CSV table of C-alpha atoms and ligand atoms in Angstrom, one decimal:
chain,number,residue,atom,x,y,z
A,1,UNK,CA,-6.6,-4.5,-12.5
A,2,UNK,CA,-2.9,-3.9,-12.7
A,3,UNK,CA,-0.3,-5.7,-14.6
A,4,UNK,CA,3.5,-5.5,-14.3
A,5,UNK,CA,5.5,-6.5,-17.1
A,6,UNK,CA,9.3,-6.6,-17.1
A,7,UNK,CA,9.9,-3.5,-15.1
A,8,UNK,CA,13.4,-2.4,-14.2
A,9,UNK,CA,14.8,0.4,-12.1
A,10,UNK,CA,18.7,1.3,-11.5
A,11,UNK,CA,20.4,3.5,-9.1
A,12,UNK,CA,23.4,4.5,-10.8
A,13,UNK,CA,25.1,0.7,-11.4
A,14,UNK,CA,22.8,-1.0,-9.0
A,15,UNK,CA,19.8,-2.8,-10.1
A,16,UNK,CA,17.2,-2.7,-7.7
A,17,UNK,CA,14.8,-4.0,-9.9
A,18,UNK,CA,15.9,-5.9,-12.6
A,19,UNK,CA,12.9,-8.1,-14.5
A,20,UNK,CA,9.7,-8.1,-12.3
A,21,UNK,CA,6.5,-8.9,-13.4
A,22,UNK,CA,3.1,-8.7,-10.6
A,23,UNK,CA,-0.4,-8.8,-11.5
A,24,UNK,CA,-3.0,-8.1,-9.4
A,25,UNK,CA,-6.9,-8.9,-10.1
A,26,UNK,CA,-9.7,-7.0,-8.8
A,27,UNK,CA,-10.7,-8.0,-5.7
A,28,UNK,CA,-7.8,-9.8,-4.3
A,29,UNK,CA,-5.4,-9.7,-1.5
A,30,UNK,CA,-1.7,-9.8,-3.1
A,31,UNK,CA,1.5,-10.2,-1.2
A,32,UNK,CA,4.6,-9.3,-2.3
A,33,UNK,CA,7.6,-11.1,-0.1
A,34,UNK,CA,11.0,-11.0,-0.3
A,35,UNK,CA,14.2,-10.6,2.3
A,36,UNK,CA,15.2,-6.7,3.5
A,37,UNK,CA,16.9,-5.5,0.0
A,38,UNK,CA,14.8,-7.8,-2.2
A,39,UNK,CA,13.5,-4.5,-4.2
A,40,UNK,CA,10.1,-5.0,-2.9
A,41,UNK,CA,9.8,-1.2,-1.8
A,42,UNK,CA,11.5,0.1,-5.3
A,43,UNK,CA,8.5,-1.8,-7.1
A,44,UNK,CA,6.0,0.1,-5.2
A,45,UNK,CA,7.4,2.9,-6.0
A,46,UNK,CA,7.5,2.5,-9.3
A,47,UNK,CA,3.6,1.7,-9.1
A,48,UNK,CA,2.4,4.4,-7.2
A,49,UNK,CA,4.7,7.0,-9.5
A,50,UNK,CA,7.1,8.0,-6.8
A,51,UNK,CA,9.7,6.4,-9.1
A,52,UNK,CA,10.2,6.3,-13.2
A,53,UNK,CA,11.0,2.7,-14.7
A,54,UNK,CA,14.1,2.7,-16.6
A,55,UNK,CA,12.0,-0.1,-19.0
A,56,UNK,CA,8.9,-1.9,-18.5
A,57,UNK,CA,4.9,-1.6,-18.3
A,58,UNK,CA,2.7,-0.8,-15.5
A,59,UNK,CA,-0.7,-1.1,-17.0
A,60,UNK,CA,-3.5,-0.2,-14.6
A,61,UNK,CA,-7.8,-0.7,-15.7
A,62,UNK,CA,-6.0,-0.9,-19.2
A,63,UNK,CA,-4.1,2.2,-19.5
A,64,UNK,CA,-0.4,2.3,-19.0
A,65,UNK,CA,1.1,4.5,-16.1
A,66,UNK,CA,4.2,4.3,-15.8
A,67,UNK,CA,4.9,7.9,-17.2
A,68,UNK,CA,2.3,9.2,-14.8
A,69,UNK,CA,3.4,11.9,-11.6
A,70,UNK,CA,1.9,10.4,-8.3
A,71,UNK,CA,-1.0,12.5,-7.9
A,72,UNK,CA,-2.6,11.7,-11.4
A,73,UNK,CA,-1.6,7.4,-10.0
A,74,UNK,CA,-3.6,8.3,-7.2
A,75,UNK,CA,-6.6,10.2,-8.9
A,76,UNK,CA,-7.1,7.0,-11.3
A,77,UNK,CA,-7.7,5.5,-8.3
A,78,UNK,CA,-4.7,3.7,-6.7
A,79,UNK,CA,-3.6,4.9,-3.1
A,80,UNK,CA,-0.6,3.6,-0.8
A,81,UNK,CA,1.2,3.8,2.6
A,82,UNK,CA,4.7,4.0,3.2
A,83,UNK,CA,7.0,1.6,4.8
A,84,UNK,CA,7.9,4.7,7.4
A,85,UNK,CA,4.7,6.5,8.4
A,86,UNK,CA,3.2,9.4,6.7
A,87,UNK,CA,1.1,11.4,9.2
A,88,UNK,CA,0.2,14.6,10.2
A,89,UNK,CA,1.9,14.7,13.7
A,90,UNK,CA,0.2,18.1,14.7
A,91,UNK,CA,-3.2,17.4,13.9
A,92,UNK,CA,-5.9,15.1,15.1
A,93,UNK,CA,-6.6,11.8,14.4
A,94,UNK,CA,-9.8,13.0,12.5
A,95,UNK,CA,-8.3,15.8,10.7
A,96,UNK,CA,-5.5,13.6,9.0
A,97,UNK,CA,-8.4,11.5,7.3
A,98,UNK,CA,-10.6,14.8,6.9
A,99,UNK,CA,-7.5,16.4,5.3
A,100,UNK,CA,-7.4,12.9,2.8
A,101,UNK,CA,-11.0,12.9,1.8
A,102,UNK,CA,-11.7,16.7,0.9
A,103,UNK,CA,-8.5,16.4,-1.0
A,104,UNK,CA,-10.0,13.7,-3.0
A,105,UNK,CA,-13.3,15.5,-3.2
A,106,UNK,CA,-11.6,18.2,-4.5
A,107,UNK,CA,-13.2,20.4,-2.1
A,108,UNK,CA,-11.2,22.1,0.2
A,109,UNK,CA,-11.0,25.4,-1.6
A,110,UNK,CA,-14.2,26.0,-3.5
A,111,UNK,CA,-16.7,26.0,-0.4
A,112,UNK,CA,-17.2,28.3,2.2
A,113,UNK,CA,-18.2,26.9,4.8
A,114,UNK,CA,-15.1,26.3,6.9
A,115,UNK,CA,-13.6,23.3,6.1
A,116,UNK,CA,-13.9,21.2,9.4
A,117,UNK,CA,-17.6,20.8,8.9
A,118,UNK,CA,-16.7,19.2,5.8
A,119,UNK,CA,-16.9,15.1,4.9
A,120,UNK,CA,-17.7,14.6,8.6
A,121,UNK,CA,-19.3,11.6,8.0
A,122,UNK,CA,-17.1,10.1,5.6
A,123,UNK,CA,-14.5,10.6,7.7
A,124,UNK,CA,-16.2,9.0,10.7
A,125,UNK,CA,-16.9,5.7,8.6
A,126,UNK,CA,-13.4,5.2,7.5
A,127,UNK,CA,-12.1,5.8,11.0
A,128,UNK,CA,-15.0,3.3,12.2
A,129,UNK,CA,-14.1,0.8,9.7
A,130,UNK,CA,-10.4,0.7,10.7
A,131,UNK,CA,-11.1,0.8,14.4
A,132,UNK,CA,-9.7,4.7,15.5
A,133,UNK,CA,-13.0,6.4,15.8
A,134,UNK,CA,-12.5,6.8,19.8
A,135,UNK,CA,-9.3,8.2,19.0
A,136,UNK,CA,-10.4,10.9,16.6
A,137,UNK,CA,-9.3,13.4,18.9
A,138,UNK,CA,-6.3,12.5,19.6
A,139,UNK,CA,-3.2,14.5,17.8
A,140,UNK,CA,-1.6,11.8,15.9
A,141,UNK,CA,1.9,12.0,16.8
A,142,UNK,CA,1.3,11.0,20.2
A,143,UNK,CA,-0.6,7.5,18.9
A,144,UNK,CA,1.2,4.5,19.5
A,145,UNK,CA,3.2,3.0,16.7
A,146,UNK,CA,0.7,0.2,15.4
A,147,UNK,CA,-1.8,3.2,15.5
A,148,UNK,CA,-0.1,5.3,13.8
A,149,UNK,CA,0.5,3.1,11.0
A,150,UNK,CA,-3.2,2.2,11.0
A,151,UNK,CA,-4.2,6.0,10.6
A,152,UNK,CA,-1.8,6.1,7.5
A,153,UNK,CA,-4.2,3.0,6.3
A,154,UNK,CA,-7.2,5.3,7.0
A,155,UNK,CA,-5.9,8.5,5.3
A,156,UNK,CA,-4.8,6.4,1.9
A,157,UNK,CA,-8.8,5.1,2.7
A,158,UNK,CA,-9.8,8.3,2.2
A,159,UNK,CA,-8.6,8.9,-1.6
A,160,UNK,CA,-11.5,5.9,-1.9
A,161,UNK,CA,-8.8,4.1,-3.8
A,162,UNK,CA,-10.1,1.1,-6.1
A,163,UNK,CA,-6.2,-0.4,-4.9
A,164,UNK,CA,-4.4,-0.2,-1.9
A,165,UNK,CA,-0.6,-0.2,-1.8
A,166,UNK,CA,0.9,-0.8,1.2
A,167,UNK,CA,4.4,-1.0,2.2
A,168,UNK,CA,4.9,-3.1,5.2
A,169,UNK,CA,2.0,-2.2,6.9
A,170,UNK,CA,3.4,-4.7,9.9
A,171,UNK,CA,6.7,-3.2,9.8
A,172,UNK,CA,8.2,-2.2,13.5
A,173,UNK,CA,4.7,-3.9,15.2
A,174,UNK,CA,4.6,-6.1,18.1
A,175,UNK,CA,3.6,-9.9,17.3
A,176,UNK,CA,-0.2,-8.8,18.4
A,177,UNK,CA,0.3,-5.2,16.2
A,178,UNK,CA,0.9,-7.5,13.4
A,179,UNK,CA,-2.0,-9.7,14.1
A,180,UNK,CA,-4.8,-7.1,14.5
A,181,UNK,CA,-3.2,-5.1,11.4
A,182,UNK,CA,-3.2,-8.2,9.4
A,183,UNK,CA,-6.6,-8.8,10.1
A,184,UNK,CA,-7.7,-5.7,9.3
A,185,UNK,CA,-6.3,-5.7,6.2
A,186,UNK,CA,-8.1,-8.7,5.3
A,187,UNK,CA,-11.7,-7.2,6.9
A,188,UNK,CA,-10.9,-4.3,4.4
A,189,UNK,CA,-10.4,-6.8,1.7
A,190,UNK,CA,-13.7,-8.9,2.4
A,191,UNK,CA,-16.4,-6.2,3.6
A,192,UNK,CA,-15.2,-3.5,1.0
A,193,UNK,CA,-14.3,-5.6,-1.8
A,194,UNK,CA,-11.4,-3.3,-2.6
A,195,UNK,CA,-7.9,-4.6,-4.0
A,196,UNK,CA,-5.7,-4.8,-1.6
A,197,UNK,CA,-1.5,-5.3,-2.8
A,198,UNK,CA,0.8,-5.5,-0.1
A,199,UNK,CA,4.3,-6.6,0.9
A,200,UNK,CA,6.5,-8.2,3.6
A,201,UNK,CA,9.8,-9.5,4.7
A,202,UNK,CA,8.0,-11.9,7.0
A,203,UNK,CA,6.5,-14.8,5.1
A,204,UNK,CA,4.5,-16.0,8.1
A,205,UNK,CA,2.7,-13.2,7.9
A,206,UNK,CA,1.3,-13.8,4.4
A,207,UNK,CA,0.0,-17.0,3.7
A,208,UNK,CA,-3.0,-17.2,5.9
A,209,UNK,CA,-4.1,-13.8,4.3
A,210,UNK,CA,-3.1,-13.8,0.8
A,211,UNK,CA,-4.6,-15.3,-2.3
A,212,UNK,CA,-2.0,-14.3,-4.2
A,213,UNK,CA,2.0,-14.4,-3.6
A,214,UNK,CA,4.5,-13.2,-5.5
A,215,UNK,CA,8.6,-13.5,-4.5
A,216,UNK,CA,11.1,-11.3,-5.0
A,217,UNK,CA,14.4,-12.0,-4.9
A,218,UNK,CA,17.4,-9.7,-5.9
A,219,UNK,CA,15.6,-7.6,-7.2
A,220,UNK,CA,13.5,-10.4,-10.1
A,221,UNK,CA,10.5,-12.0,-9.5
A,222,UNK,CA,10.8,-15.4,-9.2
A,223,UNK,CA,7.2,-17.0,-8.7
A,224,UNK,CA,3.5,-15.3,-8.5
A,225,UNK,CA,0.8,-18.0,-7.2
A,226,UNK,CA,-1.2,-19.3,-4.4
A,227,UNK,CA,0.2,-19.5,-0.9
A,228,UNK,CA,0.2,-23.8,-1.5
A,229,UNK,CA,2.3,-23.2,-4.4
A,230,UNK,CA,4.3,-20.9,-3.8
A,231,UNK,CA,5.0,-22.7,-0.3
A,232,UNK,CA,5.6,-25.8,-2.4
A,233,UNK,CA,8.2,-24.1,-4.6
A,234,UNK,CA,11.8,-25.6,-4.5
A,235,UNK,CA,13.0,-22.1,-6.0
A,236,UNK,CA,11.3,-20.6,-2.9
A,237,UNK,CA,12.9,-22.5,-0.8
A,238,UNK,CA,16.3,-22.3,-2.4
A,239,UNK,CA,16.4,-18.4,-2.8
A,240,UNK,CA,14.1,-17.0,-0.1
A,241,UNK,CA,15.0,-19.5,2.6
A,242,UNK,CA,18.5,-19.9,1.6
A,243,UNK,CA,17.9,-23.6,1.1
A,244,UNK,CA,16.8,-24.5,4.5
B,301,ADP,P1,13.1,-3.8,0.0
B,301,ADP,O1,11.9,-2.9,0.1
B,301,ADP,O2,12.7,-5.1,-0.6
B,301,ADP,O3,13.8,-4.0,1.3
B,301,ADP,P2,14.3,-1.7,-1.6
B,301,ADP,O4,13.5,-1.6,-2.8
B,301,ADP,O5,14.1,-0.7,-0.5
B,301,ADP,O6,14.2,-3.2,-1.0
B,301,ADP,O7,15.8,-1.7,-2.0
B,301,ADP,C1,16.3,-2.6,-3.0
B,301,ADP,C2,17.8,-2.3,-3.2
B,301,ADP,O8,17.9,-1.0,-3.8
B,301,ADP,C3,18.6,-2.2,-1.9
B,301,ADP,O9,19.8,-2.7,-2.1
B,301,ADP,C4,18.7,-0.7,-1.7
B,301,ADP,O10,19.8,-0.4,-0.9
B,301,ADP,C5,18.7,-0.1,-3.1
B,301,ADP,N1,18.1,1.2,-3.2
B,301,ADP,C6,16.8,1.5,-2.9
B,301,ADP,N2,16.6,2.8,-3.1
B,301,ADP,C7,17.8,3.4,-3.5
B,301,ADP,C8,18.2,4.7,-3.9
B,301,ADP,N3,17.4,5.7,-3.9
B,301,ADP,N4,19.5,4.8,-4.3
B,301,ADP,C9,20.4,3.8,-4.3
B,301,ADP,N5,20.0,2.5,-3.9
B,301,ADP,C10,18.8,2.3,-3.6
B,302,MG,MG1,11.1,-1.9,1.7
């Protein structure tokens, strides 16, 4: 479904990126892990458009997008979250995801019935299926953290995205945020079938999820493969774990 190849990103001198490769096949659950700086969040933003590769491919169902703006990433069908969360403070639970499906619909404007009435239902099911619905009234800035982060989950949800990009979905949780979030990522992963690519600075919270692992180091990929063998990997061990 989406393929990598040998993308690079500067920032002035630095090299953020420098050389990664990632693919991703439909259906799986992908990590991406790597310490704080690795260049893990620069990649997805290369991805999902929010940044231009200096060199490289993204290729995603075939087509290359790596010259695509954001909006036209997410209309072919790949939607993310952000490692600091994206919400709409002010508004309710329900109308953050509302706001997410119509846009996809593409409906907002052309109907006249007032908008609230509108993708009720849908909305309903994604906030079922990620656990919020008795919280659909709630404004969203007063959820707790590990909440809010899950809403940001169900408003990407709602650009019905074939993948799902999410940075650090755990980041900031408690130890039992983590657990529930983790687990709903994999529910999402099994019941829905959709592609699910992901990253993390904590590897424990990877391999009993992941199918598919790929390091990051400095800013290079160093190894994409099962959790066993990527576990297993003495350049693993030496760059990510610093040996020990
Ligand atoms: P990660 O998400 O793995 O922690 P990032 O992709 O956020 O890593 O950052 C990789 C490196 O690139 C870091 O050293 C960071 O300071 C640097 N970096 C990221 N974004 C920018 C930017 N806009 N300008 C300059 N340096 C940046
Ligand atoms: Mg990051």
């Amino acid at each position: 479904m989406l393929r990598v190849e040998g993308i690079h990103k500067s920032f002035e001198d630095f090299k953020a990126v420098s050389g990664s490769d990632l693919t991703v096949e439909a259906g799986q659950l992908v990590a991406v892990i790597g310490p704080n700086g690795a260049g893990k969040t620069t990649l997805f933003n290369l991805i999902t458009g929010q940044l231009k590769a200096d060199r490289g491919e993204i290729i995603f169902n075939d087509e290359d997008i790596s010259k695509l703006p954001p909006y036209e990433i997410c209309r072919k069908g790949i939607a993310r979250s952000f490692q600091i969360a994206n919400i709409f403070p002010r508004l309710t639970v329900f109308r953050n995801v509302q706001v997410s499906v119509l846009s996809q619909q593409r409906k907002s404007v052309k109907f006249f019935r007032p908008a609230r009435m509108l993708a009720v239902k849908e909305t309903r099911e994604i906030l079922e299926n990620v656990g919020l619905a008795e919280k659909a009234d709630a404004i969203a800035g007063s959820l707790a953290h590990g909440d809010q982060r899950t809403l940001e989950i169900a408003i990407a949800l709602g650009n019905k995205p074939e993948l799902l990009v999410l940075d650090e979905p755990t980041a900031g949780m408690s130890p039992e945020e983590t657990g529930a979030t983790m687990e709903l990522i994999r529910r999402l992963a099994d019941s829905q079938g959709l592609t699910i690519l992901f990253c993390e600075h904590d590897m424990e919270v990877v391999f009993n999820v992941a199918q598919s692992i790929m390091v990051m180091h400095q800013g290079i990929s160093i190894i994409q493969g099962g959790p066993d063998e990527v576990r297993n990997s003495a350049r693993v061990q030496e760059c990510y774990l610093g040996g020990a």
